[in-house]
Short mmCIF file of C-alpha atoms in Angstrom, two decimals:
data_model
loop_
_atom_site.label_atom_id
_atom_site.label_comp_id
_atom_site.label_asym_id
_atom_site.label_seq_id
_atom_site.Cartn_x
_atom_site.Cartn_y
_atom_site.Cartn_z
CA MET S 8 0.00 0.00 0.00
CA ALA S 9 3.01 2.24 -0.54
CA SER S 10 1.19 4.44 -3.05
CA ILE S 11 -1.70 5.28 -0.76
CA SER S 12 0.17 8.25 0.61
CA ALA S 13 0.19 9.83 -2.83
CA ALA S 14 -3.36 8.78 -3.48
CA ALA S 15 -4.32 10.50 -0.26
CA LYS S 16 -3.90 13.81 -2.05
CA ALA S 17 -7.38 13.14 -3.31
CA SER S 18 -8.48 13.28 0.31
CA ALA S 19 -8.33 17.06 0.17
CA ALA S 20 -11.78 16.56 -1.23
CA PHE S 21 -12.81 14.53 1.81
CA ALA S 22 -14.03 15.33 5.29
CA HIS S 23 -15.00 12.91 8.06
CA LYS S 24 -16.87 13.32 11.33
CA HIS S 25 -16.71 10.64 13.98
CA GLU S 26 -19.76 11.81 15.91
CA PHE S 27 -23.37 10.83 15.31
CA ALA S 28 -24.87 12.69 12.37
CA THR S 29 -28.39 13.42 11.23
CA ALA S 30 -29.87 12.81 7.81
CA ALA S 31 -31.11 15.41 5.39
CA PRO S 32 -34.90 15.60 5.08
CA PRO S 33 -36.30 12.81 2.88
CA PRO S 34 -36.61 13.65 -0.82
CA GLN S 35 -39.99 14.87 -1.97
CA GLN S 36 -40.17 12.87 -5.16
CA GLN S 37 -43.41 11.86 -6.78
CA ARG S 38 -44.41 8.41 -5.62
CA THR S 39 -47.47 7.84 -7.74
CA SER S 40 -46.44 4.33 -8.77
CA ALA S 41 -45.10 3.53 -5.34
CA SER S 42 -47.72 4.96 -3.03
CA SER S 43 -48.91 1.73 -1.51
CA ARG S 44 -47.63 -1.70 -0.75
CA SER S 45 -49.54 -4.73 0.37
CA ARG S 46 -48.00 -7.78 1.94
CA PRO S 47 -49.85 -10.94 0.87
CA ALA S 48 -51.07 -13.32 3.55
CA ARG S 49 -48.64 -16.10 4.41
CA SER S 50 -49.56 -19.57 3.25
CA GLY S 51 -48.86 -21.17 6.63
CA ARG S 52 -46.55 -23.80 5.17
CA VAL S 53 -43.87 -23.42 7.85
CA ARG S 54 -43.62 -26.84 9.40
CA ALA S 55 -40.20 -27.33 10.90
CA VAL S 56 -39.39 -24.13 12.77
CA ALA S 57 -41.64 -21.34 13.99
CA THR S 58 -40.57 -17.79 14.78
CA PRO S 59 -41.01 -16.63 18.38
CA ALA S 60 -44.51 -15.40 19.21
CA ARG S 61 -44.86 -11.66 19.56
CA ALA S 62 -47.63 -9.26 20.46
CA PRO S 63 -49.52 -7.71 17.52
CA ARG S 64 -47.99 -4.46 16.31
CA ALA S 65 -48.86 -2.03 13.57
CA PRO S 66 -46.27 -2.04 10.75
CA ALA S 67 -43.85 0.87 10.63
CA SER S 68 -45.04 3.59 8.31
CA THR S 69 -43.33 6.22 6.21
CA GLY S 70 -45.24 8.96 8.00
CA SER S 71 -44.52 10.42 11.43
CA VAL S 72 -42.38 8.24 13.69
CA LYS S 73 -41.67 8.19 17.40
CA ILE S 74 -38.05 7.09 17.03
CA PRO S 75 -36.06 8.47 14.06
CA MET S 76 -34.69 5.69 11.87
CA THR S 77 -32.42 5.25 8.88
CA THR S 78 -33.61 3.72 5.62
CA THR S 79 -32.25 0.29 6.54
CA GLU S 80 -33.81 0.40 10.01
CA LYS S 81 -37.18 1.36 8.53
CA ILE S 82 -37.13 -1.44 5.98
CA LEU S 83 -36.28 -4.05 8.61
CA ALA S 84 -38.85 -2.61 11.03
CA ARG S 85 -41.60 -2.97 8.49
CA ALA S 86 -40.44 -6.45 7.48
CA SER S 87 -40.47 -7.54 11.13
CA GLU S 88 -43.78 -5.79 11.90
CA ARG S 89 -42.14 -3.55 14.45
CA ALA S 90 -42.93 0.11 14.99
CA SER S 91 -39.23 0.89 15.38
CA LEU S 92 -35.83 -0.76 15.57
CA GLU S 93 -32.38 0.16 16.78
CA PRO S 94 -28.96 -1.11 15.67
CA GLY S 95 -27.96 -4.34 17.38
CA GLU S 96 -31.46 -5.78 17.72
CA ASN S 97 -32.05 -9.27 16.35
CA VAL S 98 -35.35 -9.60 14.52
CA TRP S 99 -37.21 -12.09 12.35
CA VAL S 100 -37.99 -10.46 9.02
CA ASP S 101 -40.30 -11.47 6.20
CA VAL S 102 -38.28 -11.90 3.01
CA ASP S 103 -39.67 -10.51 -0.25
CA VAL S 104 -37.24 -12.25 -2.64
CA LEU S 105 -34.72 -15.07 -2.22
CA MET S 106 -32.17 -15.53 -4.99
CA THR S 107 -29.72 -18.37 -5.52
CA HIS S 108 -27.53 -19.53 -8.40
CA ASP S 109 -25.66 -22.53 -9.73
CA VAL S 110 -22.76 -22.37 -7.24
CA CYS S 111 -24.79 -22.13 -4.03
CA GLY S 112 -28.18 -23.35 -5.23
CA PRO S 113 -27.49 -27.10 -4.95
CA GLY S 114 -26.24 -26.70 -1.37
CA THR S 115 -29.23 -24.55 -0.43
CA ILE S 116 -31.62 -27.08 -1.95
CA GLY S 117 -29.88 -29.90 -0.08
CA ILE S 118 -30.29 -28.12 3.26
CA PHE S 119 -33.92 -27.28 2.48
CA LYS S 120 -34.75 -30.91 1.77
CA GLN S 121 -32.77 -32.16 4.76
CA GLU S 122 -34.51 -29.85 7.22
CA PHE S 123 -38.02 -29.66 5.76
CA GLY S 124 -38.32 -33.05 4.08
CA GLU S 125 -37.93 -34.46 0.57
CA ASP S 126 -41.53 -33.59 -0.29
CA ALA S 127 -41.52 -30.10 1.27
CA LYS S 128 -42.59 -27.11 -0.81
CA VAL S 129 -40.88 -23.71 -0.86
CA TRP S 130 -42.73 -20.98 1.03
CA ASP S 131 -43.65 -19.10 -2.16
CA ARG S 132 -42.74 -20.31 -5.63
CA GLU S 133 -43.01 -16.76 -7.01
CA LYS S 134 -40.56 -15.29 -4.50
CA VAL S 135 -37.72 -17.73 -5.08
CA VAL S 136 -35.58 -16.61 -8.04
CA ILE S 137 -33.00 -19.05 -9.41
CA ILE S 138 -30.40 -17.82 -11.89
CA PRO S 139 -27.61 -19.97 -13.40
CA ASP S 140 -24.71 -17.60 -14.12
CA HIS S 141 -21.37 -18.54 -12.59
CA TYR S 142 -19.91 -21.68 -14.20
CA ILE S 143 -22.02 -22.01 -17.33
CA PHE S 144 -20.06 -22.14 -20.58
CA THR S 145 -17.66 -24.88 -19.56
CA SER S 146 -17.14 -28.59 -20.20
CA ASP S 147 -16.65 -29.19 -16.48
CA GLU S 148 -19.07 -32.01 -15.60
CA ARG S 149 -19.58 -30.94 -11.99
CA ALA S 150 -20.40 -27.40 -13.05
CA ASN S 151 -22.90 -28.69 -15.60
CA ARG S 152 -24.38 -31.02 -12.96
CA ASN S 153 -25.09 -28.03 -10.71
CA VAL S 154 -27.34 -26.49 -13.35
CA ASP S 155 -29.11 -29.84 -13.78
CA ILE S 156 -29.83 -29.90 -10.03
CA LEU S 157 -31.36 -26.43 -10.25
CA ARG S 158 -33.50 -27.45 -13.22
CA ASP S 159 -34.85 -30.58 -11.52
CA PHE S 160 -35.70 -28.65 -8.36
CA CYS S 161 -37.43 -25.84 -10.24
CA ASN S 162 -39.52 -28.29 -12.22
CA GLU S 163 -40.43 -30.15 -9.03
CA GLN S 164 -41.35 -26.93 -7.18
CA LYS S 165 -42.84 -25.16 -10.20
CA ILE S 166 -40.58 -22.16 -9.53
CA LYS S 167 -41.89 -19.30 -11.65
CA TYR S 168 -38.61 -17.42 -12.04
CA PHE S 169 -36.00 -19.92 -13.18
CA TYR S 170 -33.78 -18.54 -15.92
CA ASP S 171 -32.62 -21.80 -17.47
CA VAL S 172 -29.79 -22.50 -19.88
CA LYS S 173 -29.62 -25.78 -21.80
CA ASP S 174 -27.80 -25.16 -25.07
CA LEU S 175 -24.25 -24.19 -24.10
CA SER S 176 -23.12 -23.89 -27.71
CA ASP S 177 -25.16 -20.72 -28.28
CA PHE S 178 -26.59 -18.74 -25.38
CA ARG S 179 -29.07 -17.09 -27.75
CA ALA S 180 -30.80 -20.45 -28.18
CA ASN S 181 -31.90 -20.16 -24.54
CA PRO S 182 -34.68 -17.54 -24.39
CA ASP S 183 -35.03 -17.88 -20.61
CA TYR S 184 -31.33 -17.52 -19.86
CA LYS S 185 -30.34 -14.11 -18.56
CA GLY S 186 -26.76 -14.04 -17.26
CA VAL S 187 -25.21 -12.50 -14.16
CA CYS S 188 -27.74 -12.78 -11.33
CA HIS S 189 -27.38 -9.30 -9.82
CA ILE S 190 -27.96 -7.51 -13.11
CA ALA S 191 -30.69 -9.96 -14.16
CA LEU S 192 -32.52 -9.32 -10.87
CA ALA S 193 -32.63 -5.62 -11.71
CA GLN S 194 -33.53 -6.03 -15.37
CA GLU S 195 -36.31 -8.52 -14.64
CA GLY S 196 -38.00 -6.35 -12.02
CA HIS S 197 -37.11 -8.31 -8.88
CA CYS S 198 -35.52 -5.27 -7.20
CA ARG S 199 -38.01 -2.91 -5.57
CA PRO S 200 -37.76 -0.03 -3.07
CA GLY S 201 -38.54 -0.82 0.55
CA GLU S 202 -38.26 -4.59 0.19
CA VAL S 203 -35.96 -7.25 1.65
CA LEU S 204 -33.95 -9.22 -0.92
CA LEU S 205 -31.56 -11.96 0.20
CA GLY S 206 -29.26 -13.99 -2.02
CA THR S 207 -26.61 -16.67 -1.74
CA ASP S 208 -23.97 -14.36 -3.14
CA SER S 209 -21.99 -11.66 -1.38
CA HIS S 210 -22.69 -9.11 -4.10
CA THR S 211 -26.44 -9.31 -3.57
CA CYS S 212 -25.91 -5.88 -1.97
CA ASN S 213 -25.99 -4.62 -5.60
CA ALA S 214 -29.79 -4.32 -5.28
CA GLY S 215 -29.47 -1.68 -2.56
CA ALA S 216 -29.30 0.78 -5.46
CA PHE S 217 -33.09 0.49 -5.54
CA GLY S 218 -33.59 1.73 -1.99
CA GLN S 219 -34.10 -1.74 -0.57
CA PHE S 220 -32.34 -3.93 1.99
CA ALA S 221 -30.27 -6.47 0.05
CA THR S 222 -27.50 -8.66 1.40
CA GLY S 223 -25.81 -11.99 0.89
CA ILE S 224 -26.49 -15.01 3.10
CA GLY S 225 -25.09 -18.52 3.39
CA ASN S 226 -26.63 -21.75 2.15
CA THR S 227 -27.92 -22.73 5.61
CA ASP S 228 -29.79 -19.47 6.07
CA ALA S 229 -31.05 -19.65 2.49
CA GLY S 230 -32.36 -23.16 3.04
CA PHE S 231 -34.33 -21.89 6.04
CA VAL S 232 -35.66 -18.89 4.09
CA MET S 233 -36.64 -21.22 1.24
CA GLY S 234 -38.89 -23.14 3.61
CA THR S 235 -40.25 -20.34 5.78
CA GLY S 236 -39.89 -17.00 4.03
CA LYS S 237 -38.22 -15.65 7.15
CA ALA S 238 -34.70 -14.77 8.26
CA LEU S 239 -33.16 -13.76 11.56
CA LEU S 240 -31.14 -10.58 11.06
CA LYS S 241 -29.25 -8.24 13.32
CA VAL S 242 -30.07 -4.61 12.58
CA PRO S 243 -26.87 -2.91 11.34
CA PRO S 244 -25.86 0.63 12.28
CA THR S 245 -25.53 2.96 9.31
CA ILE S 246 -22.61 4.97 7.94
CA ARG S 247 -23.63 7.87 5.72
CA PHE S 248 -21.60 8.87 2.67
CA VAL S 249 -22.43 12.30 1.28
CA LEU S 250 -21.09 12.84 -2.23
CA ASP S 251 -21.60 16.31 -3.67
CA GLY S 252 -20.27 18.16 -6.67
CA GLU S 253 -20.43 17.74 -10.42
CA MET S 254 -19.08 14.41 -11.66
CA PRO S 255 -16.02 15.05 -13.87
CA PRO S 256 -16.30 13.53 -17.38
CA TYR S 257 -13.40 11.17 -16.67
CA LEU S 258 -14.85 9.59 -13.50
CA LEU S 259 -17.35 6.77 -13.05
CA ALA S 260 -19.04 5.24 -10.01
CA LYS S 261 -16.26 2.65 -9.85
CA ASP S 262 -13.82 5.45 -9.04
CA LEU S 263 -16.12 6.66 -6.27
CA ILE S 264 -16.47 3.32 -4.53
CA LEU S 265 -12.74 2.55 -4.85
CA GLN S 266 -12.04 5.96 -3.33
CA ILE S 267 -14.39 5.19 -0.44
CA ILE S 268 -12.99 1.72 0.21
CA GLY S 269 -9.46 3.10 0.08
CA GLU S 270 -10.50 5.67 2.66
CA ILE S 271 -12.17 3.36 5.19
CA SER S 272 -10.40 0.04 4.38
CA VAL S 273 -11.83 -3.41 3.67
CA SER S 274 -13.02 -3.64 7.27
CA GLY S 275 -14.17 -0.06 7.71
CA ALA S 276 -17.87 -0.86 7.36
CA THR S 277 -17.95 -4.33 8.90
CA TYR S 278 -21.60 -5.29 9.54
CA LYS S 279 -22.75 -1.77 8.83
CA SER S 280 -25.16 -0.32 6.31
CA MET S 281 -23.58 2.15 3.88
CA GLU S 282 -26.06 4.82 2.78
CA PHE S 283 -25.16 7.01 -0.20
CA VAL S 284 -26.68 10.48 -0.57
CA GLY S 285 -25.82 13.88 -2.04
CA SER S 286 -26.12 15.78 -5.31
CA THR S 287 -23.66 13.47 -7.07
CA ILE S 288 -25.67 10.40 -6.10
CA ASP S 289 -28.85 12.09 -7.28
CA SER S 290 -27.28 12.56 -10.71
CA LEU S 291 -26.18 8.93 -11.13
CA THR S 292 -28.03 6.47 -13.35
CA MET S 293 -29.38 3.24 -11.88
CA GLU S 294 -26.49 1.24 -13.34
CA GLU S 295 -23.95 3.56 -11.74
CA ARG S 296 -25.78 3.34 -8.41
CA MET S 297 -25.58 -0.44 -8.73
CA THR S 298 -21.81 -0.19 -9.11
CA LEU S 299 -21.62 1.76 -5.84
CA CYS S 300 -23.77 -0.64 -3.85
CA ASN S 301 -22.25 -3.72 -5.47
CA MET S 302 -18.90 -3.18 -3.78
CA VAL S 303 -19.95 -2.24 -0.25
CA ILE S 304 -19.17 -5.84 0.72
CA GLU S 305 -15.53 -5.09 -0.14
CA ALA S 306 -15.55 -2.65 2.78
CA GLY S 307 -17.17 -5.26 5.02
CA GLY S 308 -20.60 -3.66 4.66
CA LYS S 309 -23.76 -5.57 5.48
CA ASN S 310 -25.67 -3.69 2.80
CA GLY S 311 -25.56 -0.54 0.73
CA VAL S 312 -28.52 1.69 -0.03
CA VAL S 313 -29.36 4.64 -2.25
CA PRO S 314 -32.65 6.45 -1.55
CA ALA S 315 -35.23 5.71 -4.23
CA ASP S 316 -36.18 8.68 -6.40
CA ALA S 317 -37.59 9.56 -9.81
CA THR S 318 -34.63 7.81 -11.47
CA THR S 319 -35.49 4.61 -9.62
CA PHE S 320 -39.19 4.78 -10.42
CA LYS S 321 -38.49 5.47 -14.10
CA TYR S 322 -36.19 2.45 -14.33
CA LEU S 323 -38.86 0.20 -12.80
CA GLU S 324 -41.59 1.25 -15.22
CA GLY S 325 -42.71 -1.80 -17.16
CA LYS S 326 -40.43 -4.13 -15.18
CA THR S 327 -42.69 -5.06 -12.28
CA SER S 328 -46.39 -5.12 -11.44
CA VAL S 329 -45.70 -5.60 -7.73
CA GLU S 330 -46.65 -2.59 -5.62
CA TYR S 331 -43.84 -1.16 -3.52
CA GLU S 332 -43.43 1.60 -0.97
CA PRO S 333 -40.08 3.38 -0.61
CA VAL S 334 -38.83 4.60 2.75
CA TYR S 335 -36.27 7.26 3.61
CA SER S 336 -34.03 8.12 6.53
CA ASP S 337 -35.63 10.51 8.99
CA ALA S 338 -34.19 13.97 9.48
CA GLN S 339 -32.93 13.05 12.95
CA ALA S 340 -31.78 9.51 12.13
CA ARG S 341 -28.54 8.53 13.84
CA PHE S 342 -25.46 7.50 11.84
CA VAL S 343 -22.33 6.02 13.41
CA SER S 344 -20.21 8.22 11.20
CA ASP S 345 -20.52 10.68 8.37
CA TYR S 346 -18.18 10.87 5.35
CA ARG S 347 -18.25 13.73 2.86
CA PHE S 348 -16.61 13.97 -0.56
CA ASP S 349 -16.34 16.79 -3.07
CA VAL S 350 -16.48 14.62 -6.18
CA SER S 351 -15.42 17.44 -8.48
CA LYS S 352 -11.92 17.26 -7.00
CA LEU S 353 -11.41 13.50 -7.26
CA GLU S 354 -9.15 11.75 -9.77
CA PRO S 355 -9.34 8.32 -11.47
CA VAL S 356 -8.13 5.60 -9.11
CA VAL S 357 -7.28 1.90 -9.14
CA ALA S 358 -7.02 -0.75 -6.46
CA LYS S 359 -3.62 -2.41 -6.72
CA PRO S 360 -2.98 -6.08 -5.90
CA HIS S 361 -4.05 -7.73 -3.71
CA SER S 362 -6.82 -5.86 -1.93
CA PRO S 363 -9.72 -3.58 -2.95
CA ASP S 364 -8.53 -0.96 -0.44
CA ASN S 365 -5.00 -0.78 -1.87
CA ARG S 366 -5.89 2.49 -3.55
CA ALA S 367 -3.67 4.51 -5.83
CA LEU S 368 -4.23 7.24 -8.39
CA ALA S 369 -4.26 5.80 -11.90
CA ARG S 370 -1.60 8.29 -12.97
CA GLU S 371 0.72 7.00 -10.23
CA CYS S 372 0.74 3.56 -11.85
CA LYS S 373 1.66 4.63 -15.38
CA ASP S 374 4.84 2.52 -15.26
CA VAL S 375 2.98 -0.71 -14.45
CA LYS S 376 3.10 -2.87 -17.57
CA ILE S 377 0.05 -5.05 -18.07
CA ASP S 378 -0.69 -8.21 -20.05
CA ARG S 379 -4.45 -8.00 -20.49
CA VAL S 380 -7.67 -6.10 -19.79
CA TYR S 381 -10.98 -7.59 -18.68
CA ILE S 382 -14.29 -5.71 -18.94
CA GLY S 383 -17.22 -7.57 -17.43
CA SER S 384 -18.95 -8.85 -14.23
CA CYS S 385 -21.85 -7.58 -12.13
CA THR S 386 -19.69 -4.59 -11.21
CA GLY S 387 -18.36 -3.61 -14.62
CA GLY S 388 -20.21 -5.52 -17.32
CA LYS S 389 -23.41 -3.50 -17.66
CA THR S 390 -24.55 -1.63 -20.74
CA GLU S 391 -23.21 1.72 -19.55
CA ASP S 392 -19.85 0.14 -18.68
CA PHE S 393 -19.41 -0.96 -22.29
CA LEU S 394 -20.58 2.40 -23.60
CA ALA S 395 -17.95 4.03 -21.39
CA ALA S 396 -15.19 1.77 -22.69
CA ALA S 397 -16.30 2.35 -26.27
CA LYS S 398 -16.18 6.11 -25.67
CA VAL S 399 -12.47 5.88 -24.80
CA PHE S 400 -11.66 3.65 -27.79
CA LEU S 401 -13.59 5.99 -30.08
CA ALA S 402 -11.78 9.06 -28.76
CA SER S 403 -8.37 7.48 -29.29
CA GLY S 404 -8.94 6.00 -32.73
CA LYS S 405 -6.17 3.51 -31.94
CA LYS S 406 -5.92 -0.23 -31.42
CA VAL S 407 -5.43 -1.98 -28.12
CA LYS S 408 -1.91 -3.15 -27.26
CA VAL S 409 -2.94 -6.08 -25.05
CA PRO S 410 -5.66 -8.73 -25.29
CA THR S 411 -8.91 -7.10 -24.21
CA PHE S 412 -11.71 -9.42 -23.11
CA LEU S 413 -15.35 -8.32 -23.09
CA VAL S 414 -17.99 -10.26 -21.15
CA PRO S 415 -21.48 -8.70 -21.10
CA ALA S 416 -23.34 -9.37 -17.88
CA THR S 417 -26.65 -10.43 -19.43
CA GLN S 418 -28.32 -11.21 -22.74
CA LYS S 419 -29.82 -7.72 -22.73
CA VAL S 420 -26.40 -6.14 -22.25
CA TRP S 421 -25.02 -8.30 -25.08
CA MET S 422 -27.81 -7.08 -27.36
CA ASP S 423 -27.13 -3.48 -26.33
CA VAL S 424 -23.45 -3.91 -27.19
CA TYR S 425 -24.48 -4.89 -30.71
CA GLY S 426 -27.50 -2.65 -31.04
CA LEU S 427 -26.95 0.69 -29.28
CA THR S 428 -25.16 3.53 -31.02
CA VAL S 429 -22.38 5.12 -28.99
CA PRO S 430 -23.11 8.81 -28.36
CA GLY S 431 -21.10 11.03 -30.67
CA SER S 432 -20.85 8.41 -33.41
CA ASP S 433 -22.93 6.31 -35.75
CA LYS S 434 -21.27 3.09 -34.56
CA THR S 435 -22.27 0.45 -32.04
CA CYS S 436 -20.06 -0.64 -29.19
CA ALA S 437 -19.38 -3.91 -31.02
CA GLN S 438 -18.17 -2.07 -34.12
CA ILE S 439 -15.88 0.18 -32.08
CA PHE S 440 -14.52 -2.79 -30.13
CA GLU S 441 -13.79 -4.66 -33.36
CA GLU S 442 -12.00 -1.67 -34.88
CA ALA S 443 -9.94 -1.31 -31.70
CA GLY S 444 -8.84 -4.95 -31.90
CA CYS S 445 -10.69 -6.24 -28.82
CA ASP S 446 -11.85 -9.83 -28.48
CA THR S 447 -15.37 -10.55 -29.72
CA PRO S 448 -17.89 -10.03 -26.87
CA ALA S 449 -18.37 -13.36 -25.10
CA SER S 450 -21.47 -15.19 -23.90
CA PRO S 451 -23.04 -13.42 -20.93
CA ASN S 452 -22.07 -14.90 -17.57
CA CYS S 453 -19.83 -14.25 -14.56
CA GLY S 454 -16.86 -15.38 -16.64
CA ALA S 455 -13.38 -15.05 -15.21
CA CYS S 456 -14.37 -12.68 -12.40
CA LEU S 457 -14.00 -15.51 -9.90
CA GLY S 458 -11.74 -17.84 -11.86
CA GLY S 459 -13.94 -20.87 -12.45
CA PRO S 460 -13.05 -24.07 -14.32
CA ARG S 461 -9.85 -23.91 -16.32
CA ASP S 462 -11.69 -23.61 -19.65
CA THR S 463 -13.59 -20.50 -18.49
CA TYR S 464 -13.32 -17.73 -21.08
CA ALA S 465 -10.55 -15.22 -20.27
CA ARG S 466 -9.54 -17.02 -17.06
CA MET S 467 -6.04 -16.08 -15.89
CA ASN S 468 -4.37 -19.46 -16.31
CA GLU S 469 -0.91 -17.88 -16.26
CA PRO S 470 0.66 -15.38 -13.81
CA THR S 471 -0.29 -12.31 -15.82
CA VAL S 472 -1.05 -8.69 -14.90
CA CYS S 473 -4.64 -7.63 -15.59
CA VAL S 474 -6.60 -4.39 -15.36
CA SER S 475 -10.17 -5.42 -14.62
CA THR S 476 -13.58 -3.84 -14.06
CA THR S 477 -14.47 -6.62 -11.61
CA ASN S 478 -14.76 -6.31 -7.82
CA ARG S 479 -12.01 -8.34 -6.15
CA ASN S 480 -8.27 -8.68 -6.67
CA PHE S 481 -7.24 -11.27 -4.08
CA PRO S 482 -4.58 -13.83 -5.07
CA GLY S 483 -6.17 -16.43 -7.33
CA ARG S 484 -9.44 -14.55 -7.68
CA MET S 485 -9.40 -14.68 -11.49
CA GLY S 486 -7.46 -17.93 -11.75
CA ASN S 487 -3.70 -18.10 -11.29
CA LYS S 488 -2.56 -17.41 -7.72
CA GLU S 489 0.47 -15.49 -8.97
CA GLY S 490 -1.64 -13.22 -11.15
CA GLN S 491 -1.94 -9.51 -10.37
CA ILE S 492 -5.26 -7.68 -10.71
CA TYR S 493 -5.72 -3.90 -10.81
CA LEU S 494 -9.35 -2.98 -10.22
CA ALA S 495 -10.46 -0.01 -12.29
CA SER S 496 -13.35 1.76 -13.98
CA PRO S 497 -14.28 0.96 -17.59
CA TYR S 498 -12.69 4.30 -18.58
CA THR S 499 -9.39 3.37 -16.94
CA ALA S 500 -9.54 -0.21 -18.23
CA ALA S 501 -10.02 0.95 -21.82
CA ALA S 502 -7.27 3.53 -21.53
CA SER S 503 -4.92 0.86 -20.15
CA ALA S 504 -5.75 -1.47 -23.03
CA LEU S 505 -4.68 1.24 -25.46
CA THR S 506 -1.32 1.88 -23.80
CA GLY S 507 -0.32 -1.53 -22.45
CA TYR S 508 0.19 0.10 -19.06
CA VAL S 509 -2.11 1.19 -16.26
CA ALA S 510 -3.34 4.49 -17.71
CA ASP S 511 -5.24 7.58 -16.69
CA PRO S 512 -8.34 7.97 -18.92
CA ARG S 513 -7.84 11.74 -18.96
CA ASP S 514 -5.12 11.10 -21.51
CA PHE S 515 -7.94 10.27 -23.96
CA LEU S 516 -11.02 12.01 -22.61
CA VAL S 517 -9.75 15.52 -21.81
#
């Protein structure tokens, strides 16, 4: 972490208070499509374990409150039918959506059957979402078997939302297949303000961008949720991050979250909620907000959350018919700490090997020679991530100097890469990538983000140096244990591909 001292120059734009802070008044957005929310009656299928009995209470409301609460506290209070909650309390909450995938799904299913019986039924077949995405396009028999287990279970349980993949030779032959679970959840309308979404993946916190409580859980907890629709959660305290100022044209949300993690460390938000507010946050698109919330787990966060607003409601139009009700932190809500950033003064950053908090300014690493660039994953493989990379390639007019791998997160993203015109040109991302000499965009999936079987596309099978838009850079994360991963924004990744070194995107964008 030798370069952090130089990177700390960016901290002139940063101020931190260690005392309790209060929230700004809740936004006064229109909530016409989100004005009411009904919780359907439970089916009473819980057979093995019952939650402790409690006296009847009126659900928490978004109106006047006796005890000021943060967004996360309000969501959990409503889900546990409590008028109010405080950090540290353990409560049983009703889960709105449970997600699992091909890596953790078989284990979750095994625990469910073991504890509830071979013939047991899930608590709600429309609230369990199963998405194959991790180890898909591989000849590995055990990986393929995992997807088969998911398929058999979903057929048995008549799971409504199972995004199956059968033909591995051409992902387009699978109309139900989506791709990376966290982006598919958003695109398919499973993410809604004010709800509780749990998933067997640490980056489930991605969905906090929608103003909901979303966090990762283990297979044992997921097996219990699958049978009961309930989870026992400890209410986390909340850290507030206030980001103000106009976003410079060379920065993306990835720079913001790497800046934050570098500031507080990978343990700085352990079992805490990270709430993002401020004029900069208000200006971000939903995909950029997802990038922020996606990586709160890299700071140890329990969940991340961005207050729902008109941007959120617009994104959800046509994606869900489920009524939802957003909640917001009260004016006097208590935060364990308060961080403030003037975004207009920040510079492009990277996280050097082998930790997401090993922050350095991109320009400080200009002498680091690289072997490859990877653009993909739930963090950096969304439509806007590829548009950003294409913008850099278009501005340069040059060809990449190292192999550049492109892995769209979902089928929709893949179609956008081939169908959307890049602003300022009459070309699609795919055309610009081809002209720049990048690899052909691959089948949508998690890809090499977490290594996978040896035949996984773009896996680091040799000890190479990679600039990646993914979320983790631990030894062996993308394959070879001797490999070195520099986490970066799509702007920085594209700029690095053009130079063969870690590069500052301002060299091409300013």
